[in-house]
Structure formats: C-alpha cells, structure tokens
XYZ file of C-alpha atoms in Angstrom:
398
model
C 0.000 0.000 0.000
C 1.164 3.647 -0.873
C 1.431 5.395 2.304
C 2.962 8.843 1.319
C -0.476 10.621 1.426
C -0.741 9.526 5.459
C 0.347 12.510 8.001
C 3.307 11.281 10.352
C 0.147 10.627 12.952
C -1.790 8.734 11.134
C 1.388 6.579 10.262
C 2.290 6.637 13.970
C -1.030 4.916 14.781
C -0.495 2.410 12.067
C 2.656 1.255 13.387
C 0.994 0.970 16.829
C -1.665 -1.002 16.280
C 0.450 -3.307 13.622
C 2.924 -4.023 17.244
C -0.752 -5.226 18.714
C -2.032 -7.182 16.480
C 0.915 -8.730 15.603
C 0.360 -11.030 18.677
C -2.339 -12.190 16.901
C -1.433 -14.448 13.418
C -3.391 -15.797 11.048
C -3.655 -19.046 12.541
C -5.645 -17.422 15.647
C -7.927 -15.546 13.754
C -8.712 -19.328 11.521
C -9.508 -20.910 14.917
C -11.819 -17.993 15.905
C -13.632 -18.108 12.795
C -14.124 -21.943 12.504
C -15.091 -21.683 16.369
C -17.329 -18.481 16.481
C -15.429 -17.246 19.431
C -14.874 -13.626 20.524
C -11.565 -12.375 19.857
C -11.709 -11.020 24.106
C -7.688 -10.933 23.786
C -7.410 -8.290 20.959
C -9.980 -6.566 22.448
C -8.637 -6.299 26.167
C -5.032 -5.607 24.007
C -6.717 -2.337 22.481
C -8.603 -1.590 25.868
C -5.452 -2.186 27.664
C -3.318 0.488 25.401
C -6.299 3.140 25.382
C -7.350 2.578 21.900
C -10.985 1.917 22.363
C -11.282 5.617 23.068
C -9.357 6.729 19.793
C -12.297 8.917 18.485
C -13.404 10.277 21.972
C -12.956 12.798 24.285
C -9.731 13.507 26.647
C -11.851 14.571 29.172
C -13.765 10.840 29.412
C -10.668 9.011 29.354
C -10.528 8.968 25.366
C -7.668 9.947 22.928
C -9.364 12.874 21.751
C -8.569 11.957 17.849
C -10.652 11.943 14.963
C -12.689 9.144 12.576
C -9.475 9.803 10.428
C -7.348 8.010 13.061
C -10.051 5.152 13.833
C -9.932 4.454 9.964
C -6.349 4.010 10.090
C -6.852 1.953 13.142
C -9.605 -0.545 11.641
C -7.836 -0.798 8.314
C -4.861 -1.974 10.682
C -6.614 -4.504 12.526
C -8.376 -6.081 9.342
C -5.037 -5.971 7.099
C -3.094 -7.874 10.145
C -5.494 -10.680 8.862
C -7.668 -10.348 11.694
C -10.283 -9.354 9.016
C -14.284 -8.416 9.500
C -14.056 -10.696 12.686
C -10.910 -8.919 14.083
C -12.356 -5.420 13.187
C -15.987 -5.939 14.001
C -15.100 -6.959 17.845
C -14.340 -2.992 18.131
C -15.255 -1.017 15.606
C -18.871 -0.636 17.293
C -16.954 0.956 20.597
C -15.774 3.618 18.072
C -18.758 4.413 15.571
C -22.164 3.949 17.877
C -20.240 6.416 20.807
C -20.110 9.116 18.353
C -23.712 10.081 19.156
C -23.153 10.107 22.572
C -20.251 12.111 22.469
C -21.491 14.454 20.704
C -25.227 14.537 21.424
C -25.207 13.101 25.560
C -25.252 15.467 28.373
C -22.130 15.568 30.355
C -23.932 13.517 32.890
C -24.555 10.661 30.565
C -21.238 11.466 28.881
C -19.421 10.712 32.558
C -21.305 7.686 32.894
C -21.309 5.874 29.620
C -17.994 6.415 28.342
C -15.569 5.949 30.563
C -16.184 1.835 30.864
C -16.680 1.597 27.170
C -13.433 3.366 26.775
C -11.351 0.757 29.797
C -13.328 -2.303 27.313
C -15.545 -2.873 30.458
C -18.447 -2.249 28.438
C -19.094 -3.758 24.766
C -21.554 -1.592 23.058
C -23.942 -2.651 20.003
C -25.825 -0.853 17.576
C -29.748 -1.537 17.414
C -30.820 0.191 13.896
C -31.928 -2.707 11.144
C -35.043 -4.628 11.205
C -36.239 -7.081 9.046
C -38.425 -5.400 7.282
C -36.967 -1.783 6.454
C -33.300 -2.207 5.576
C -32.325 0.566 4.526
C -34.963 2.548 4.754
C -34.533 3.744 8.339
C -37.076 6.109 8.551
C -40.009 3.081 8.215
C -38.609 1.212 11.512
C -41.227 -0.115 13.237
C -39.445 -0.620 16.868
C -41.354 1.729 19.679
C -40.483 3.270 22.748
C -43.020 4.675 24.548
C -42.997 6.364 27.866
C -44.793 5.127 31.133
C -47.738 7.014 32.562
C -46.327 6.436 36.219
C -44.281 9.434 36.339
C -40.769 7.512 36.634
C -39.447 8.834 33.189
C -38.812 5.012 32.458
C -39.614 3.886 28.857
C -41.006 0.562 27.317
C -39.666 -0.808 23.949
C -41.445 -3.477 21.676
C -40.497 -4.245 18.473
C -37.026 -6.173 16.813
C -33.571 -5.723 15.076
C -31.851 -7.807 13.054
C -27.684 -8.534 11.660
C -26.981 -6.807 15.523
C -23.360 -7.484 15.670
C -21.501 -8.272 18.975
C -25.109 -8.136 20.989
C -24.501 -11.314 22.558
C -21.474 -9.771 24.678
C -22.770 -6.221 24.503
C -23.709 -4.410 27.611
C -24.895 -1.397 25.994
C -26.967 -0.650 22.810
C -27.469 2.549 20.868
C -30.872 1.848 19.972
C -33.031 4.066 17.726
C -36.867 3.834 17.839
C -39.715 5.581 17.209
C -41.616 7.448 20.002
C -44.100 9.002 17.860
C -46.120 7.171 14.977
C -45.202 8.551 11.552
C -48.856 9.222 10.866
C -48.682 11.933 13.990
C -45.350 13.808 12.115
C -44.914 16.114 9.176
C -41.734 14.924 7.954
C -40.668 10.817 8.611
C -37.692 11.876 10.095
C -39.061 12.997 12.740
C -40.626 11.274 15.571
C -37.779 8.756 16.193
C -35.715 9.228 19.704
C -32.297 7.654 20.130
C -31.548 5.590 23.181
C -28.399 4.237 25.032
C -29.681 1.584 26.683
C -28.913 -0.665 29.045
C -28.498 -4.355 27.281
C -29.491 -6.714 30.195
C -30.180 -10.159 28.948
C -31.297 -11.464 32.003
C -34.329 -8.866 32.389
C -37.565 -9.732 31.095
C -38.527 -8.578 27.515
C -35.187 -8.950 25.650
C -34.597 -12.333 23.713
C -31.693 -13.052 21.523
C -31.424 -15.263 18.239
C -27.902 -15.676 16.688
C -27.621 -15.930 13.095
C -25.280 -18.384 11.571
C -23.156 -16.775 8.981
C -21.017 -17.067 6.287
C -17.363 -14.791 7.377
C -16.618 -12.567 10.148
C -17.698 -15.132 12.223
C -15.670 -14.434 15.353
C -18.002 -12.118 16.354
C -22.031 -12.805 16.715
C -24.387 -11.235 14.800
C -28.376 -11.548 16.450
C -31.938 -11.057 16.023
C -32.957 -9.229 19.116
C -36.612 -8.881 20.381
C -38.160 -6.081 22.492
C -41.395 -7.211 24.133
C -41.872 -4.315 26.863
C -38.683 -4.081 27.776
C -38.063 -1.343 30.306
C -35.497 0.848 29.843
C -34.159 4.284 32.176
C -35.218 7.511 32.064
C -31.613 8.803 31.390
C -31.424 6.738 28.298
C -32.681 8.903 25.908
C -29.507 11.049 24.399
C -30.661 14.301 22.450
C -33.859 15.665 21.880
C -37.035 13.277 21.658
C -38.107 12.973 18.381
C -34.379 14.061 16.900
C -32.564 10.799 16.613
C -32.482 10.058 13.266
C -30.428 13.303 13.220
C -28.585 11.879 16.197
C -27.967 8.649 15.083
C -26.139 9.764 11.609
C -23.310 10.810 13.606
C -22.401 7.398 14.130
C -24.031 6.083 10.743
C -21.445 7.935 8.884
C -18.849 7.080 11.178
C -19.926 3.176 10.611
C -19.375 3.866 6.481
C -16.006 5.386 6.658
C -14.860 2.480 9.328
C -16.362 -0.076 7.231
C -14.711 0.921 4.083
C -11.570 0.823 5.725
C -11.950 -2.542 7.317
C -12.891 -3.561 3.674
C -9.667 -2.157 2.096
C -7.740 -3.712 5.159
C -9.302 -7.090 3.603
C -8.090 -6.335 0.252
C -4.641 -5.445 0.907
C -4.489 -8.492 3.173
C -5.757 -10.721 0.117
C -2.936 -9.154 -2.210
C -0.212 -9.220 -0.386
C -0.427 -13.123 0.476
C -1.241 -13.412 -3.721
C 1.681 -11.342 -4.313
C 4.133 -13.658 -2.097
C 2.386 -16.585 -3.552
C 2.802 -15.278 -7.066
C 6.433 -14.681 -6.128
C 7.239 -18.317 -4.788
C 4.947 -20.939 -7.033
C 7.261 -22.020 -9.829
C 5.434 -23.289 -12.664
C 7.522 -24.630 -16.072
C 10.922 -23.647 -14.202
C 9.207 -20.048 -13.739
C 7.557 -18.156 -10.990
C 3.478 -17.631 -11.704
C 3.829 -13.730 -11.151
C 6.193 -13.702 -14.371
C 3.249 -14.621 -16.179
C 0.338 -11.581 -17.321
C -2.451 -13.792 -16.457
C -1.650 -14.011 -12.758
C 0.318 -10.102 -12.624
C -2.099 -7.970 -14.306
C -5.474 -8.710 -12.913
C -3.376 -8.432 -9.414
C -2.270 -5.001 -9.968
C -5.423 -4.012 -11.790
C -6.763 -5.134 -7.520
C -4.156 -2.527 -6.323
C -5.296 0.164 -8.431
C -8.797 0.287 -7.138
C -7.738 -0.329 -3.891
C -5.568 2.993 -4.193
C -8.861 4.976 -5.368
C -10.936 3.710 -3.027
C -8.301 4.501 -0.297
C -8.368 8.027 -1.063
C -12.101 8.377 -1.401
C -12.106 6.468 2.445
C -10.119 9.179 4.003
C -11.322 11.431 1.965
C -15.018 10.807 3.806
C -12.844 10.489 6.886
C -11.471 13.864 6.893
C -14.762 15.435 6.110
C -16.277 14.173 9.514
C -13.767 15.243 11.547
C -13.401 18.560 9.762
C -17.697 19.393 10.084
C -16.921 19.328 14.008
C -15.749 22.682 13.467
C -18.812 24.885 13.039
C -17.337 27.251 10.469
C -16.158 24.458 8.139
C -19.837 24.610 6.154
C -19.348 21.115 6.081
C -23.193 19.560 5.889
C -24.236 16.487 6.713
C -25.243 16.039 3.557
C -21.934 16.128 2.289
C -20.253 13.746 4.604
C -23.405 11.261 3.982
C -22.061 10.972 0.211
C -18.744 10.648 1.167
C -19.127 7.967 3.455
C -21.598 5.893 1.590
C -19.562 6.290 -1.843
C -16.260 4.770 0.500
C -17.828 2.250 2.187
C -19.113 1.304 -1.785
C -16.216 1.559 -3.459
C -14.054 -0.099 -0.736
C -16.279 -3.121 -0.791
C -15.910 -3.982 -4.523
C -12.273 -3.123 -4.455
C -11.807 -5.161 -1.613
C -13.831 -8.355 -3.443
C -12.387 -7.759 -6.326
C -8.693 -8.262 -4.581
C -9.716 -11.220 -2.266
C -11.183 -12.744 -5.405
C -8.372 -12.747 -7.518
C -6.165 -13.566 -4.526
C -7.879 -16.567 -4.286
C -7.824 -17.542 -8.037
C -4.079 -16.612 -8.327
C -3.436 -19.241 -5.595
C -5.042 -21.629 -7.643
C -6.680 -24.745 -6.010
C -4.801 -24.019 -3.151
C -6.880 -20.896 -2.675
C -9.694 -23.006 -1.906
C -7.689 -24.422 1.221
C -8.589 -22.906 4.461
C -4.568 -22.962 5.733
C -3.959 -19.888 2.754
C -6.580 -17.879 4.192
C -7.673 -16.268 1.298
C -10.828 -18.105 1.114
C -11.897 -16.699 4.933
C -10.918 -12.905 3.050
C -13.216 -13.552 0.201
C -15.832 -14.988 2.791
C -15.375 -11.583 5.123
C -15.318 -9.142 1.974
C -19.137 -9.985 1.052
C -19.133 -8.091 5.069
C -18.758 -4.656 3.468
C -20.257 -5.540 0.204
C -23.897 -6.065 1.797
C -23.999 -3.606 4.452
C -24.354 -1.104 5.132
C -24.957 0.110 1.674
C -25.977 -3.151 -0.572
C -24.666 -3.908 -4.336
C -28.124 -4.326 -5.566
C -27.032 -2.140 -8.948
C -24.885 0.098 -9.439
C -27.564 2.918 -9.871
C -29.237 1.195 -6.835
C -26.311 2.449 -4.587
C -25.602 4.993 -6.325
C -28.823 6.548 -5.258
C -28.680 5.242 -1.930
C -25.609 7.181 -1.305
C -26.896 10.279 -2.650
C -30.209 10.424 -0.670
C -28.121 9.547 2.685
C-alpha cells in the first residue's frame, strides 16, 4: 500500500496497532472463525493500550482523535489478517459512541464512556429490522414512555444482523416514540436511546444468526417485548434521533470501508508472495500476465478507493468545526460512496487472490478463502450492491 499521502500521525497509529495485532497471526484468527469465538484478547489488548477511546474525548478518558485516526486503526486490525471478525469486535466501541459524544449530556457522557473506553463495556448498535433495511425512517421498533411518572420507557419491536449483541452491555438503539402518521416529515418522531443491554431482564430475547465470514463475532436477532429501559437513556432531543444517530451512521461507512480495504490489501499481499514463490515450467506464476495484471489491476482500485475512504474520513472530523460549512449532507455521500467503493475493491482483490493461488486458494490454511468470505461483510452492508444505480442513489439520498 502507498502510504505517502498519510500525516506522520496517522502513520504513527499504524505502526501501533500493527505491534498489537501482531500477537495475533493468522492461525488465531482461523480458529476464531471456525469456532465463532470472541476475539476477548485483541480486544482487552486495544482496551489495555487506550485505543478503544481513539475517536473520543480527553476529558472521558478517550484519545481525543478523529474518525481519520479510527480508519487508520480498523484498516490496521483487518489488514493484520484479523479481518471483519478482528475489526468488528471494536469497531462498534468507536462508531455507535459518536452520538453520545457528541449529542449526551455531560452527565450521561461521565457515565457511559468511561467503561466503554477501559473495554468494560461492549456496546452494540440496534438500527436494522427485518423489514426496512435501509430505509430507516419506516422502523417499526417503539419506545413509549410510562404514565407512572418515573421517566422510564417501554420498547417493543425487533432488530436484526446486531453485531456483537450477545457480549454487549450497551446498545445505541433508535426507535420511534411518535407514529409517523402523527409527524410532518418521517424523520421525525424517532428518539435515540443508550440503553442498558441486560439479557437477564424480562422482555429482551436473543437469536444468533449463523453466517457465512466474520464469524468471530455474533451477529443476532434481538426482540423487544416491553422491555423497560431508564429515564436517562434517551440522548438528544425526543423525536431528533435520526439526526442523532447519523453521527455514528457515517462514522460506521467510513470504518467499514476501511476494514474492507484492510481485507483487500491483506488478500494481495499473500497473492503477491504466492505469485512470487509458485514455480510453474521452471518459472515463478507472477512472471506470467495472467496471474500479474489482474493483481495489480486489484491494487489500483484499492488505491482509489483509499483516497475516497479518508477522503469521507477527513470530512467528519473537519464538520466538528462549526465554520467548516461542512453539511451532513456532504459527509453522507462521502461515506456511503467509501464504504461502496471499498467493498468492490476489496472483493475484487480477495477474489483474484484466491484464483491466483489456484486450487490451493480453496484451502482454508492460505486464508484467502476466509478474506473472500469476510469481503461480502462490506459488500452487503451497510450500503448493498443491488445495482450500481441502486447504490448509487442510496448514497446520494443519505
């Protein structure tokens, strides 16, 4: 990967993270995935070394950086080979906070952040259900406050593809607290929530989903059936959280897109070294165009998408300035368009990684095949390739 575009920082924090994971090889991150268990050690690693708190404040215990530096951080993690199960045991911690850094009183701010930041809290992100995708605005999960005068709040309804809920002690959970029929605009009328997670309480129910990569780390159905949740959950205004809750949505596209490119760097490299060291009629395979050029055709839209990533990156961080004129708007396209063109740059490396290895790509100790199985990660979500105009579109209305 070209690096000369990265600030000394950003380079800084690569290096970092690279000494962390590089506890971790490949052949721990195969046993995770064949086993569907948590990665707990990389994640106590990060905790340990502060950098759960990259992308929040000094004042809670955080590093005080920017999504720029979490991108660099995910990308890291996934390109050590710890892939969409290595990144997704974390990357939640950094993208569903933003909201309530930004948004939380300093109350809430002092209470939640802190332990998410020290990895004593997991945190997961309640948005999807089943049957509104991406159309956020149609969710169908309630909150709705109790007449008793305790402030408390009951939730029915369910999410789906809720990553990490099974260790999660806290969900950001958006809902709506006034029917869309009762609004002027669907925007309105949802209320975002920081909720307390507690499996053991009645009116929660879990139901993993067996998938297909990233499987080191769970990904649920989760049912509300009058669960209660506090009075201080709510963070922002009632009836603002779909505002709210883009703070971390965009966050979740830039971080996505770089876990993706992570991925397809990963996949590249390990083609390249194969490439280098299968001889084939007294000549390594790389010599040949068939196995070079579709390779480095990989690496060039890798290098676009890269820029486009921190591109989107740099935009979020720079709209926290109030003079920057930076909309939302603007940083919605961004992000989207990333986390897009990252995922078929990334699929398009780990797919020709795999083919360049031949039928050893298909073999599990090469771990290309787990790449190619992780890249469809960032390929379906958050932003799906339905068509090209499709997501297009999509990005462009977000």
């Amino acid at each position: 990967m070209e690096t000369s575009s990265f600030s000394p920082q950003l380079l800084e924090i690569r290096d970092a993270i690279s000494k962390i994971c590089s506890q971790f090889p490949d052949e721990y991150w195969a046993s995770h995935d064949e086993t569907q268990i948590f990665p707990k050690e990389l994640h106590a690693a990060l905790a340990r070394d502060g950098w759960l708190g990259i992308a929040l404040p000094e004042s809670e215990g955080g590093a005080g950086l920017g999504i720029s530096e979490a991108t660099m951080m995910m990308q890291t993690i996934s390109q050590s080979g710890a892939g969409m199960g290595g990144a997704q045991s974390v990357h939640g911690n950094v993208y569903a906070t933003q909201p309530v850094a930004k948004f939380g009183t300093e109350e809430q701010r002092r209470a939640f952040l802190p332990k998410i930041i020290k990895g004593e809290w997991r945190v997961c992100f309640g948005v999807t259900e089943p049957d509104t995708g991406l159309d956020t605005l149609k969710l169908k999960t309630t909150a709705t406050k109790k007449n008793d005068g305790s402030g408390r709040w009951v939730v029915n309804g369910q999410k789906i593809w809720t990553t990490g809920a099974q260790g999660a002690k806290r969900m950001v959970l958006l809902a709506r607290t006034t029917p869309v029929e009762a609004v002027e605009k669907k925007s309105e009328g949802l209320s975002m929530f920081f909720i307390n997670f507690d499996k053991e309480k009645p009116g929660l129910e879990l139901k993993k989903i067996q998938k297909m990569g990233g499987r080191a780390v769970d990904a649920n159905q989760v049912f509300f059936d009058n669960y209660e949740i506090d009075s201080d959950s709510l963070i922002g205004k009632e009836g603002e959280g779909f505002r709210v809750v883009l703070h971390g949505m965009n966050a979740e596209r830039c971080l996505v897109a770089a876990e993706a490119l992570g991925l397809g760097y990963a996949a590249i490299e390990r083609a390249a070294k194969y490439a280098r060291e299968r001889v084939v009629f007294g000549k390594s395979i790389g010599q040949n165009q068939g196995i070079a050029h579709p390779l480095a055709d990989a690496v060039m839209q890798l290098e676009a998408a890269k820029l486009v990533t921190y591109h989107a990156a740099r935009l979020y961080d720079d709209s926290r300035d109030p003079e920057s004129g930076i909309t939302q708007h603007a940083i919605g396209v961004a992000a989207n368009s990333a986390k897009y063109l990252a995922a078929e740059a990334a699929f398009k490396a780990c797919e020709r990684a795999v083919t360049a290895h031949g039928g050893m790509g298909y073999a599990m100790e090469y771990h290309v095949e787990r790449y190619l199985r992780d890249c469809f990660v960032p390929r379906l979500a958050p932003v799906s390739k339905v068509r090209n105009s499709d997501s297009q579109s999509i990005a462009i209305r977000c």
